[in-house]
Amino acid sequence: MKLIKIAYRNVFRNKKRSLLSGSAVAVGAMTIVFLFALIEGMRLDMETNLVNFFNGEIRIRDRDYEKYEKYNPLHLNIIWDEIEPFLIQHEDIKAYSPRVVFSSSLYINEKMHPAIAFGIDFALEAKYQKLDDILYEGRLPSDNENELLVSLALAKNLNLKIGDKITLLSTTAERSTNAITLSIVGLANFGVDSMKQPITWLPLQRAQHFLKMEARVTEILLKVNGNRTLVTEKLRTQLDDRDYEIKSLQESDIIYDMMEMVQSVYYMIALFFFLLGSTVIVNTTVMVVYERIREIGTLRALGMHNRLLTTLFLLEGVIISSVGAFVGVVVGSGVSLLFNRIGINFTQALSGVDMNISNIIYPVLDLKTPVIVFVYAVCVSALATLIPSTKAAKIEVVEALKYV
Amino acid sequence: MKKDEFIFIVKLAFKNMWHYKRRTIITAASIAMGLAMFIIVDSLLIGAEKESENNLRWYETADIVIMETSYFEERLYKDINHTITGSAKIVSRLQENGYRVAPRITFLSEMFFGGVDFDEEGHIATVVTAVKPAPDKEVFKLHSTIVEGRYIEQNSHEAVIGSFLAEDIDAKVGSFITLLFQGKGGFFELIDLEIVGITDCPNPNVNRSLLIVDFNTISDYLETDYEAAEIYVSLSSFSNLNREIQKIEKILETNNNSLKVVGWEELSKDYLAIAKAKRGGSALILVLVFIIAVVGVSNTMLMAIYERTKEVAVIRSFGANDKFIYILFSAESAFVGLLGVLIGLVIAVSANLYMVNIGFDFGYMMREIDIGYRIQSTMHGSWNFLSMVLSSMFCLFFCGLFGALFTRRALKKEISDALRDS
Amino acid sequence: MYKRILFFGLFLIIISSPALFCLTAQQIIEKAENRESFQSTYSEGRIVSTDRFGSKESSFKSWSEGSESALLEFSDGQRVLKTKNDIYLYYPDAEVVIRLQGSALRQSVLGSDLSYEDASGFGDTLSNYDVELISDRLLNNRDSYLLSLEAKSKNVAYPKQLIWVDKDNFIIMRRELYTKSNRLLKEIEVLEIGSFENELVPKVTSVVDKLKKESSTKMYLDLLHLNVNHDKSLFSLQNLTW
């Protein structure tokens, strides 16, 4: 259409103006894309934490464990040897982490200090999650050795260092007590919680020996391929439901509620940004139209229809905003991808936090976001062009020409 | 330039502003939006932090705590053998000096529940907090978070329990529980208590573990001679924490040297560490808002000013000198900026009024997972006057600067060139 | 440890003399405590503890010297050493010996209803309690003295006790442990008396924590040797860890 050509030319004729308007759209689009990537990164970080450290995507426990959870019921356990072959060959299960979780006391300087302990099979755990990421200092314990990892919070509070030996006391599965001495070989970051909680990880086999649990575990965390809910259902029918409690992440309502809450907060913030970005776009576009009222008058004086006029302006608006949105989205995506690689370290700028926790967020770009933002930006600009230009088109030609 | 001329130009700028209403309004609107957004987001982020802090101070730590030094060092173990001798005297002394004071004793016990009141029978280790109802209400706000039943009465065998704990053991108002604990010296004692109230406060930490009993009653059982283990003090919101700590230390110095006066910040180091980390995230968000705001404002202003290159040329062709133009356009930008700032402030303040007093309710609870931020279901804004003033001033300055800069640009052009642009 | 019931020293000669009918509370206590202590013994037995989750049995070996020193070894390798003022725990997998003090002494042994402190002995009654003879009572068809004990200081774990002392053999057949406000905390009862090397000793004893539902512990004495010659070093820390 000829109109498009005119629109095109108009855009390039007034480079400065187009640039201003376009850049506003670009910046708006860019920040929104980045923000969404950031939010998704934060959400993912939280979910990853939960999946890796507490719940897995699906968790298998003894049927009655939850009911007596406050009593640390080690005897309500799962026979690992029985279930392992089933898990290994299951096509939907990507990785699994058998664990013994128990509350313990650390006997240091003749005082007892509470700690939550996890018996972890480090060889299997390496396939379950990236263990190097959690290690802050030192190395991972070797399976079958009397070694353990402690959380940074624990190390800090009790002045523990790598190489220290500590004695762990706990009630065993036989409801007697036992103690074991282990050496600290590493300090680790066990997810968000570990900033506050005293947590230790020791080799599963040692925990089982210490707690008199033979080849048993209190829970198994799973990572699956495909839809979690479907796989959960499948597992429930395949495994004997009478013995096990199988829950997916969504069903652990406590945990999920929290995630949902935090997500709501993030989305609210995103909405703010959307609004802000939109106002910028609207503002500049409207401004453009009004600056060109004289042009409008001239064109109308030359015989152009209102509708044609508005369409022309609309087209111009769309062209500018498309380019602007495109640039913005591309830059925003680029920045997101960049930080996805290197991560944003929130604690770098803060001095005085002597714990050196690295809370690194990796923005995550999904394919929908750039597209949605692009479409949205163009639509908003189009609307922002349309309304004032329609209004402007209705002004008396004489008035328009007089407008300065 | 004479004063009169200056005033004339400024008045002209003002009139110009009103003359080109649309342009002015649009520019002012973008400034207003930018400023308002910034202030609102800042308010929410600080509000969240403040709320978290309030949750700590209103329900857990108050502002200042006084303990025996030996008790403080081992405060995790809550050893009632280290109560503060002469607590009553200390309390009255501080009250004479105008402080709100609440003595408390906390100790570990095993809580037994069962019988007809409960579905299941069992026991759970609990930390018990013994308070004197009257002074406690002045220092803490727990009593205002009661959702079922009522607060305990003095000298009663009653207990108030946090909602999460109540849920854990399936307790209701009217249920009876039994506490097994050791008194001062080590002897075993049991006490039966009736749960008269359930609290649901925004601090999940408290909800998860709170059990409140009467100070006098428990002191009889503990045989601690009515001495407190912890004396809490709350300050008015505008006090300086460190100064007050020093003041209190002075007041008590004549009394006892083995006391430790601690501010809430020292008591909650873990909270602070996390708050600091989260602040980084907030800062990032603010930066993003700032970018958008700046771009929005500058673009609009650029557009406005740019479009008036012609105007500049016309005025120049009529003989106005550069200075004239500078002042004119800078003043106009400043006025528009001022208008924008004012509108922005109105928007921000109204929004803030809503957010501070009503807030956003999320309706979700945080239970088992403690992410360090003591916050629950409603997000409130906060009043940060310094931040508001600073950002407003920055805005004004920015606008004026822009006006000046681009007038300069406009002035550089040849009049004829400028007139030709349309 | 519960070995206090396993100790006994002098033979008690039951004399039907007028003096008997005028035994004071203190005398009764003295007789009862005397028969339990001041001997070197070796014994073997079992502890069966039951709670809401089921029953569990452990066997033990015990060496004691007087009322102050005792060494206990459980079937799982855990060892407990009691000296005059302390209790030490040894676990095979631990490289340190755990010393129990203060409130830790009130933890339960092997998850039973007995705490370490309970097991260390209720000896030294007269210095900790004021005793009063209440009356004669029949307990399980046997004549016994019912005495009430009230703690002299706040440092005593159980402010009040009621004990039934058998008139024949001066074994404390039953012990009820109370708080100051007369709330019953624990019940210890001798269910069966046995004879070892011509001595009458409690063979089966039950301990019940009255606060915990379905919770009870039974101790069985299977073997007892008296007047054993113990090596002094048996009750040392070094020996504990060996």
PDB file of N, CA and C in Angstrom, chain B residues 80 102-112 126-137 140 142 146 150-162 165 175-181 190-199 209-222 224 226 230:
ATOM      1  N   ILE B  80      17.360 -21.012  83.767  1.00  0.00           N
ATOM      2  CA  ILE B  80      16.693 -20.153  84.732  1.00  0.00           C
ATOM      3  C   ILE B  80      17.468 -20.003  86.023  1.00  0.00           C
ATOM      4  N   ALA B 102       9.039  -4.703  80.333  1.00  0.00           N
ATOM      5  CA  ALA B 102       8.323  -5.955  80.583  1.00  0.00           C
ATOM      6  C   ALA B 102       9.305  -7.033  81.014  1.00  0.00           C
ATOM      7  N   PRO B 103       9.138  -7.564  82.234  1.00  0.00           N
ATOM      8  CA  PRO B 103      10.008  -8.650  82.667  1.00  0.00           C
ATOM      9  C   PRO B 103       9.451  -9.984  82.166  1.00  0.00           C
ATOM     10  N   ARG B 104      10.374 -10.891  81.850  1.00  0.00           N
ATOM     11  CA  ARG B 104       9.928 -12.197  81.381  1.00  0.00           C
ATOM     12  C   ARG B 104      10.876 -13.272  81.859  1.00  0.00           C
ATOM     13  N   ILE B 105      10.359 -14.490  81.797  1.00  0.00           N
ATOM     14  CA  ILE B 105      11.237 -15.634  82.050  1.00  0.00           C
ATOM     15  C   ILE B 105      10.932 -16.651  80.953  1.00  0.00           C
ATOM     16  N   THR B 106      11.966 -17.195  80.353  1.00  0.00           N
ATOM     17  CA  THR B 106      11.721 -18.238  79.357  1.00  0.00           C
ATOM     18  C   THR B 106      12.474 -19.493  79.765  1.00  0.00           C
ATOM     19  N   PHE B 107      11.893 -20.620  79.512  1.00  0.00           N
ATOM     20  CA  PHE B 107      12.544 -21.863  79.891  1.00  0.00           C
ATOM     21  C   PHE B 107      12.068 -22.981  78.983  1.00  0.00           C
ATOM     22  N   LEU B 108      12.844 -24.057  78.979  1.00  0.00           N
ATOM     23  CA  LEU B 108      12.498 -25.200  78.151  1.00  0.00           C
ATOM     24  C   LEU B 108      11.613 -26.150  78.931  1.00  0.00           C
ATOM     25  N   SER B 109      10.691 -26.730  78.233  1.00  0.00           N
ATOM     26  CA  SER B 109       9.849 -27.706  78.924  1.00  0.00           C
ATOM     27  C   SER B 109       9.372 -28.738  77.923  1.00  0.00           C
ATOM     28  N   GLU B 110       8.803 -29.782  78.423  1.00  0.00           N
ATOM     29  CA  GLU B 110       8.201 -30.780  77.578  1.00  0.00           C
ATOM     30  C   GLU B 110       6.697 -30.604  77.730  1.00  0.00           C
ATOM     31  N   MET B 111       6.032 -30.374  76.623  1.00  0.00           N
ATOM     32  CA  MET B 111       4.592 -30.166  76.697  1.00  0.00           C
ATOM     33  C   MET B 111       3.875 -31.460  76.372  1.00  0.00           C
ATOM     34  N   PHE B 112       3.024 -31.874  77.267  1.00  0.00           N
ATOM     35  CA  PHE B 112       2.250 -33.096  77.052  1.00  0.00           C
ATOM     36  C   PHE B 112       0.815 -32.733  76.719  1.00  0.00           C
ATOM     37  N   THR B 126       9.095 -27.686  74.103  1.00  0.00           N
ATOM     38  CA  THR B 126       8.625 -26.325  73.846  1.00  0.00           C
ATOM     39  C   THR B 126       9.445 -25.332  74.644  1.00  0.00           C
ATOM     40  N   VAL B 127       9.530 -24.121  74.126  1.00  0.00           N
ATOM     41  CA  VAL B 127      10.093 -23.034  74.910  1.00  0.00           C
ATOM     42  C   VAL B 127       8.908 -22.261  75.473  1.00  0.00           C
ATOM     43  N   VAL B 128       8.893 -22.087  76.765  1.00  0.00           N
ATOM     44  CA  VAL B 128       7.760 -21.416  77.393  1.00  0.00           C
ATOM     45  C   VAL B 128       8.167 -19.999  77.759  1.00  0.00           C
ATOM     46  N   THR B 129       7.291 -19.059  77.487  1.00  0.00           N
ATOM     47  CA  THR B 129       7.567 -17.668  77.817  1.00  0.00           C
ATOM     48  C   THR B 129       6.594 -17.224  78.891  1.00  0.00           C
ATOM     49  N   ALA B 130       7.132 -16.836  80.041  1.00  0.00           N
ATOM     50  CA  ALA B 130       6.257 -16.387  81.122  1.00  0.00           C
ATOM     51  C   ALA B 130       6.283 -14.867  81.154  1.00  0.00           C
ATOM     52  N   VAL B 131       5.092 -14.267  81.087  1.00  0.00           N
ATOM     53  CA  VAL B 131       5.018 -12.809  81.015  1.00  0.00           C
ATOM     54  C   VAL B 131       4.075 -12.279  82.071  1.00  0.00           C
ATOM     55  N   LYS B 132       4.279 -11.001  82.398  1.00  0.00           N
ATOM     56  CA  LYS B 132       3.302 -10.302  83.231  1.00  0.00           C
ATOM     57  C   LYS B 132       2.374  -9.596  82.264  1.00  0.00           C
ATOM     58  N   PRO B 133       1.135  -9.999  82.208  1.00  0.00           N
ATOM     59  CA  PRO B 133       0.239  -9.508  81.154  1.00  0.00           C
ATOM     60  C   PRO B 133       0.227  -7.993  80.978  1.00  0.00           C
ATOM     61  N   ALA B 134       0.130  -7.247  82.090  1.00  0.00           N
ATOM     62  CA  ALA B 134      -0.031  -5.797  81.937  1.00  0.00           C
ATOM     63  C   ALA B 134       1.170  -5.117  81.289  1.00  0.00           C
ATOM     64  N   PRO B 135       2.354  -5.196  81.883  1.00  0.00           N
ATOM     65  CA  PRO B 135       3.487  -4.521  81.240  1.00  0.00           C
ATOM     66  C   PRO B 135       3.844  -5.108  79.890  1.00  0.00           C
ATOM     67  N   ASP B 136       3.575  -6.400  79.716  1.00  0.00           N
ATOM     68  CA  ASP B 136       3.941  -7.027  78.459  1.00  0.00           C
ATOM     69  C   ASP B 136       3.173  -6.417  77.301  1.00  0.00           C
ATOM     70  N   LYS B 137       1.953  -6.010  77.600  1.00  0.00           N
ATOM     71  CA  LYS B 137       1.135  -5.439  76.538  1.00  0.00           C
ATOM     72  C   LYS B 137       1.680  -4.089  76.085  1.00  0.00           C
ATOM     73  N   PHE B 140       5.170  -5.432  73.967  1.00  0.00           N
ATOM     74  CA  PHE B 140       4.944  -6.289  72.810  1.00  0.00           C
ATOM     75  C   PHE B 140       3.515  -6.140  72.315  1.00  0.00           C
ATOM     76  N   LEU B 142       1.720  -8.841  71.095  1.00  0.00           N
ATOM     77  CA  LEU B 142       1.161 -10.172  70.907  1.00  0.00           C
ATOM     78  C   LEU B 142      -0.327 -10.209  71.212  1.00  0.00           C
ATOM     79  N   ILE B 146      -4.347 -11.901  68.838  1.00  0.00           N
ATOM     80  CA  ILE B 146      -5.169 -13.052  69.242  1.00  0.00           C
ATOM     81  C   ILE B 146      -6.299 -13.219  68.235  1.00  0.00           C
ATOM     82  N   ARG B 150      -8.804 -15.376  74.189  1.00  0.00           N
ATOM     83  CA  ARG B 150      -8.309 -14.124  74.759  1.00  0.00           C
ATOM     84  C   ARG B 150      -6.900 -14.303  75.305  1.00  0.00           C
ATOM     85  N   TYR B 151      -6.335 -13.229  75.781  1.00  0.00           N
ATOM     86  CA  TYR B 151      -5.012 -13.244  76.368  1.00  0.00           C
ATOM     87  C   TYR B 151      -5.092 -13.792  77.783  1.00  0.00           C
ATOM     88  N   ILE B 152      -3.946 -14.182  78.337  1.00  0.00           N
ATOM     89  CA  ILE B 152      -3.969 -14.737  79.690  1.00  0.00           C
ATOM     90  C   ILE B 152      -4.198 -13.643  80.723  1.00  0.00           C
ATOM     91  N   GLU B 153      -4.680 -14.066  81.858  1.00  0.00           N
ATOM     92  CA  GLU B 153      -4.849 -13.117  82.952  1.00  0.00           C
ATOM     93  C   GLU B 153      -3.772 -13.343  83.989  1.00  0.00           C
ATOM     94  N   GLN B 154      -3.524 -12.327  84.769  1.00  0.00           N
ATOM     95  CA  GLN B 154      -2.475 -12.428  85.762  1.00  0.00           C
ATOM     96  C   GLN B 154      -2.829 -13.505  86.783  1.00  0.00           C
ATOM     97  N   ASN B 155      -1.795 -14.159  87.284  1.00  0.00           N
ATOM     98  CA  ASN B 155      -1.956 -15.168  88.331  1.00  0.00           C
ATOM     99  C   ASN B 155      -2.871 -16.319  87.934  1.00  0.00           C
ATOM    100  N   SER B 156      -2.959 -16.589  86.671  1.00  0.00           N
ATOM    101  CA  SER B 156      -3.850 -17.664  86.234  1.00  0.00           C
ATOM    102  C   SER B 156      -3.052 -18.883  85.789  1.00  0.00           C
ATOM    103  N   HIS B 157      -3.762 -19.981  85.625  1.00  0.00           N
ATOM    104  CA  HIS B 157      -3.159 -21.172  85.048  1.00  0.00           C
ATOM    105  C   HIS B 157      -3.610 -21.271  83.611  1.00  0.00           C
ATOM    106  N   GLU B 158      -3.296 -20.199  82.881  1.00  0.00           N
ATOM    107  CA  GLU B 158      -3.762 -20.161  81.502  1.00  0.00           C
ATOM    108  C   GLU B 158      -2.570 -20.047  80.574  1.00  0.00           C
ATOM    109  N   ALA B 159      -2.817 -20.389  79.328  1.00  0.00           N
ATOM    110  CA  ALA B 159      -1.750 -20.285  78.342  1.00  0.00           C
ATOM    111  C   ALA B 159      -2.308 -19.764  77.034  1.00  0.00           C
ATOM    112  N   VAL B 160      -1.433 -19.068  76.307  1.00  0.00           N
ATOM    113  CA  VAL B 160      -1.772 -18.643  74.958  1.00  0.00           C
ATOM    114  C   VAL B 160      -0.774 -19.308  74.035  1.00  0.00           C
ATOM    115  N   ILE B 161      -1.252 -19.795  72.923  1.00  0.00           N
ATOM    116  CA  ILE B 161      -0.385 -20.581  72.052  1.00  0.00           C
ATOM    117  C   ILE B 161      -0.380 -20.015  70.643  1.00  0.00           C
ATOM    118  N   GLY B 162       0.748 -20.133  69.956  1.00  0.00           N
ATOM    119  CA  GLY B 162       0.853 -19.661  68.579  1.00  0.00           C
ATOM    120  C   GLY B 162       0.057 -20.564  67.652  1.00  0.00           C
ATOM    121  N   LEU B 165       1.772 -23.726  66.177  1.00  0.00           N
ATOM    122  CA  LEU B 165       1.996 -24.743  67.199  1.00  0.00           C
ATOM    123  C   LEU B 165       0.673 -25.407  67.550  1.00  0.00           C
ATOM    124  N   SER B 175      -8.570 -26.374  75.474  1.00  0.00           N
ATOM    125  CA  SER B 175      -7.783 -27.602  75.670  1.00  0.00           C
ATOM    126  C   SER B 175      -6.855 -27.430  76.863  1.00  0.00           C
ATOM    127  N   PHE B 176      -6.560 -28.553  77.504  1.00  0.00           N
ATOM    128  CA  PHE B 176      -5.622 -28.522  78.620  1.00  0.00           C
ATOM    129  C   PHE B 176      -4.316 -29.168  78.208  1.00  0.00           C
ATOM    130  N   ILE B 177      -3.234 -28.565  78.597  1.00  0.00           N
ATOM    131  CA  ILE B 177      -1.926 -29.167  78.346  1.00  0.00           C
ATOM    132  C   ILE B 177      -1.168 -29.243  79.656  1.00  0.00           C
ATOM    133  N   THR B 178      -0.171 -30.092  79.670  1.00  0.00           N
ATOM    134  CA  THR B 178       0.650 -30.242  80.867  1.00  0.00           C
ATOM    135  C   THR B 178       2.093 -29.971  80.504  1.00  0.00           C
ATOM    136  N   LEU B 179       2.752 -29.169  81.315  1.00  0.00           N
ATOM    137  CA  LEU B 179       4.162 -28.895  81.061  1.00  0.00           C
ATOM    138  C   LEU B 179       5.027 -29.567  82.114  1.00  0.00           C
ATOM    139  N   LEU B 180       6.050 -30.254  81.653  1.00  0.00           N
ATOM    140  CA  LEU B 180       7.043 -30.832  82.566  1.00  0.00           C
ATOM    141  C   LEU B 180       8.300 -29.996  82.437  1.00  0.00           C
ATOM    142  N   PHE B 181       8.816 -29.475  83.543  1.00  0.00           N
ATOM    143  CA  PHE B 181      10.012 -28.644  83.456  1.00  0.00           C
ATOM    144  C   PHE B 181      10.790 -28.762  84.753  1.00  0.00           C
ATOM    145  N   LEU B 190       5.407 -30.123  87.413  1.00  0.00           N
ATOM    146  CA  LEU B 190       4.391 -30.208  86.376  1.00  0.00           C
ATOM    147  C   LEU B 190       3.405 -29.091  86.577  1.00  0.00           C
ATOM    148  N   ILE B 191       2.884 -28.568  85.500  1.00  0.00           N
ATOM    149  CA  ILE B 191       1.801 -27.610  85.640  1.00  0.00           C
ATOM    150  C   ILE B 191       0.766 -27.880  84.564  1.00  0.00           C
ATOM    151  N   ASP B 192      -0.487 -27.829  84.941  1.00  0.00           N
ATOM    152  CA  ASP B 192      -1.564 -27.968  83.962  1.00  0.00           C
ATOM    153  C   ASP B 192      -2.026 -26.585  83.577  1.00  0.00           C
ATOM    154  N   LEU B 193      -2.230 -26.398  82.298  1.00  0.00           N
ATOM    155  CA  LEU B 193      -2.659 -25.086  81.839  1.00  0.00           C
ATOM    156  C   LEU B 193      -3.834 -25.222  80.903  1.00  0.00           C
ATOM    157  N   GLU B 194      -4.690 -24.226  80.943  1.00  0.00           N
ATOM    158  CA  GLU B 194      -5.792 -24.218  80.002  1.00  0.00           C
ATOM    159  C   GLU B 194      -5.459 -23.234  78.899  1.00  0.00           C
ATOM    160  N   ILE B 195      -5.615 -23.663  77.677  1.00  0.00           N
ATOM    161  CA  ILE B 195      -5.357 -22.754  76.570  1.00  0.00           C
ATOM    162  C   ILE B 195      -6.555 -21.832  76.432  1.00  0.00           C
ATOM    163  N   VAL B 196      -6.298 -20.543  76.635  1.00  0.00           N
ATOM    164  CA  VAL B 196      -7.404 -19.602  76.545  1.00  0.00           C
ATOM    165  C   VAL B 196      -7.364 -18.770  75.269  1.00  0.00           C
ATOM    166  N   GLY B 197      -6.253 -18.797  74.578  1.00  0.00           N
ATOM    167  CA  GLY B 197      -6.187 -17.979  73.375  1.00  0.00           C
ATOM    168  C   GLY B 197      -5.186 -18.518  72.373  1.00  0.00           C
ATOM    169  N   ILE B 198      -5.435 -18.213  71.121  1.00  0.00           N
ATOM    170  CA  ILE B 198      -4.518 -18.590  70.054  1.00  0.00           C
ATOM    171  C   ILE B 198      -4.118 -17.317  69.309  1.00  0.00           C
ATOM    172  N   THR B 199      -2.809 -17.114  69.138  1.00  0.00           N
ATOM    173  CA  THR B 199      -2.368 -15.929  68.419  1.00  0.00           C
ATOM    174  C   THR B 199      -1.995 -16.297  66.998  1.00  0.00           C
ATOM    175  N   SER B 209       6.147 -21.422  67.594  1.00  0.00           N
ATOM    176  CA  SER B 209       6.700 -21.929  68.852  1.00  0.00           C
ATOM    177  C   SER B 209       6.161 -21.260  70.100  1.00  0.00           C
ATOM    178  N   LEU B 210       5.258 -20.328  69.963  1.00  0.00           N
ATOM    179  CA  LEU B 210       4.878 -19.515  71.109  1.00  0.00           C
ATOM    180  C   LEU B 210       4.014 -20.238  72.127  1.00  0.00           C
ATOM    181  N   LEU B 211       4.414 -20.141  73.382  1.00  0.00           N
ATOM    182  CA  LEU B 211       3.547 -20.593  74.467  1.00  0.00           C
ATOM    183  C   LEU B 211       3.728 -19.585  75.587  1.00  0.00           C
ATOM    184  N   ILE B 212       2.674 -18.867  75.888  1.00  0.00           N
ATOM    185  CA  ILE B 212       2.755 -17.813  76.899  1.00  0.00           C
ATOM    186  C   ILE B 212       2.000 -18.222  78.151  1.00  0.00           C
ATOM    187  N   VAL B 213       2.645 -18.020  79.281  1.00  0.00           N
ATOM    188  CA  VAL B 213       2.002 -18.329  80.561  1.00  0.00           C
ATOM    189  C   VAL B 213       2.220 -17.147  81.490  1.00  0.00           C
ATOM    190  N   ASP B 214       1.570 -17.186  82.634  1.00  0.00           N
ATOM    191  CA  ASP B 214       1.681 -16.047  83.540  1.00  0.00           C
ATOM    192  C   ASP B 214       2.968 -16.110  84.354  1.00  0.00           C
ATOM    193  N   PHE B 215       3.596 -14.981  84.490  1.00  0.00           N
ATOM    194  CA  PHE B 215       4.878 -14.868  85.170  1.00  0.00           C
ATOM    195  C   PHE B 215       4.784 -15.235  86.650  1.00  0.00           C
ATOM    196  N   ASN B 216       3.829 -14.652  87.320  1.00  0.00           N
ATOM    197  CA  ASN B 216       3.727 -14.898  88.758  1.00  0.00           C
ATOM    198  C   ASN B 216       3.438 -16.358  89.064  1.00  0.00           C
ATOM    199  N   THR B 217       2.489 -16.918  88.313  1.00  0.00           N
ATOM    200  CA  THR B 217       2.132 -18.322  88.526  1.00  0.00           C
ATOM    201  C   THR B 217       3.342 -19.225  88.336  1.00  0.00           C
ATOM    202  N   ILE B 218       4.008 -19.039  87.227  1.00  0.00           N
ATOM    203  CA  ILE B 218       5.139 -19.911  86.922  1.00  0.00           C
ATOM    204  C   ILE B 218       6.280 -19.703  87.912  1.00  0.00           C
ATOM    205  N   SER B 219       6.451 -18.463  88.335  1.00  0.00           N
ATOM    206  CA  SER B 219       7.537 -18.207  89.282  1.00  0.00           C
ATOM    207  C   SER B 219       7.338 -19.011  90.550  1.00  0.00           C
ATOM    208  N   ASP B 220       6.084 -19.163  90.948  1.00  0.00           N
ATOM    209  CA  ASP B 220       5.814 -20.008  92.118  1.00  0.00           C
ATOM    210  C   ASP B 220       6.318 -21.417  91.877  1.00  0.00           C
ATOM    211  N   TYR B 221       6.039 -21.929  90.691  1.00  0.00           N
ATOM    212  CA  TYR B 221       6.449 -23.303  90.397  1.00  0.00           C
ATOM    213  C   TYR B 221       7.961 -23.412  90.242  1.00  0.00           C
ATOM    214  N   LEU B 222       8.528 -22.401  89.587  1.00  0.00           N
ATOM    215  CA  LEU B 222       9.966 -22.466  89.322  1.00  0.00           C
ATOM    216  C   LEU B 222      10.778 -22.144  90.567  1.00  0.00           C
ATOM    217  N   THR B 224      11.678 -19.144  91.544  1.00  0.00           N
ATOM    218  CA  THR B 224      12.711 -18.200  91.159  1.00  0.00           C
ATOM    219  C   THR B 224      12.547 -16.869  91.864  1.00  0.00           C
ATOM    220  N   TYR B 226      10.313 -14.723  91.850  1.00  0.00           N
ATOM    221  CA  TYR B 226       9.734 -13.670  91.009  1.00  0.00           C
ATOM    222  C   TYR B 226      10.781 -12.816  90.320  1.00  0.00           C
ATOM    223  N   GLU B 230      14.827 -12.118  81.728  1.00  0.00           N
ATOM    224  CA  GLU B 230      15.012 -11.158  80.646  1.00  0.00           C
ATOM    225  C   GLU B 230      14.105  -9.975  80.912  1.00  0.00           C
TER     226      GLU B 230
END
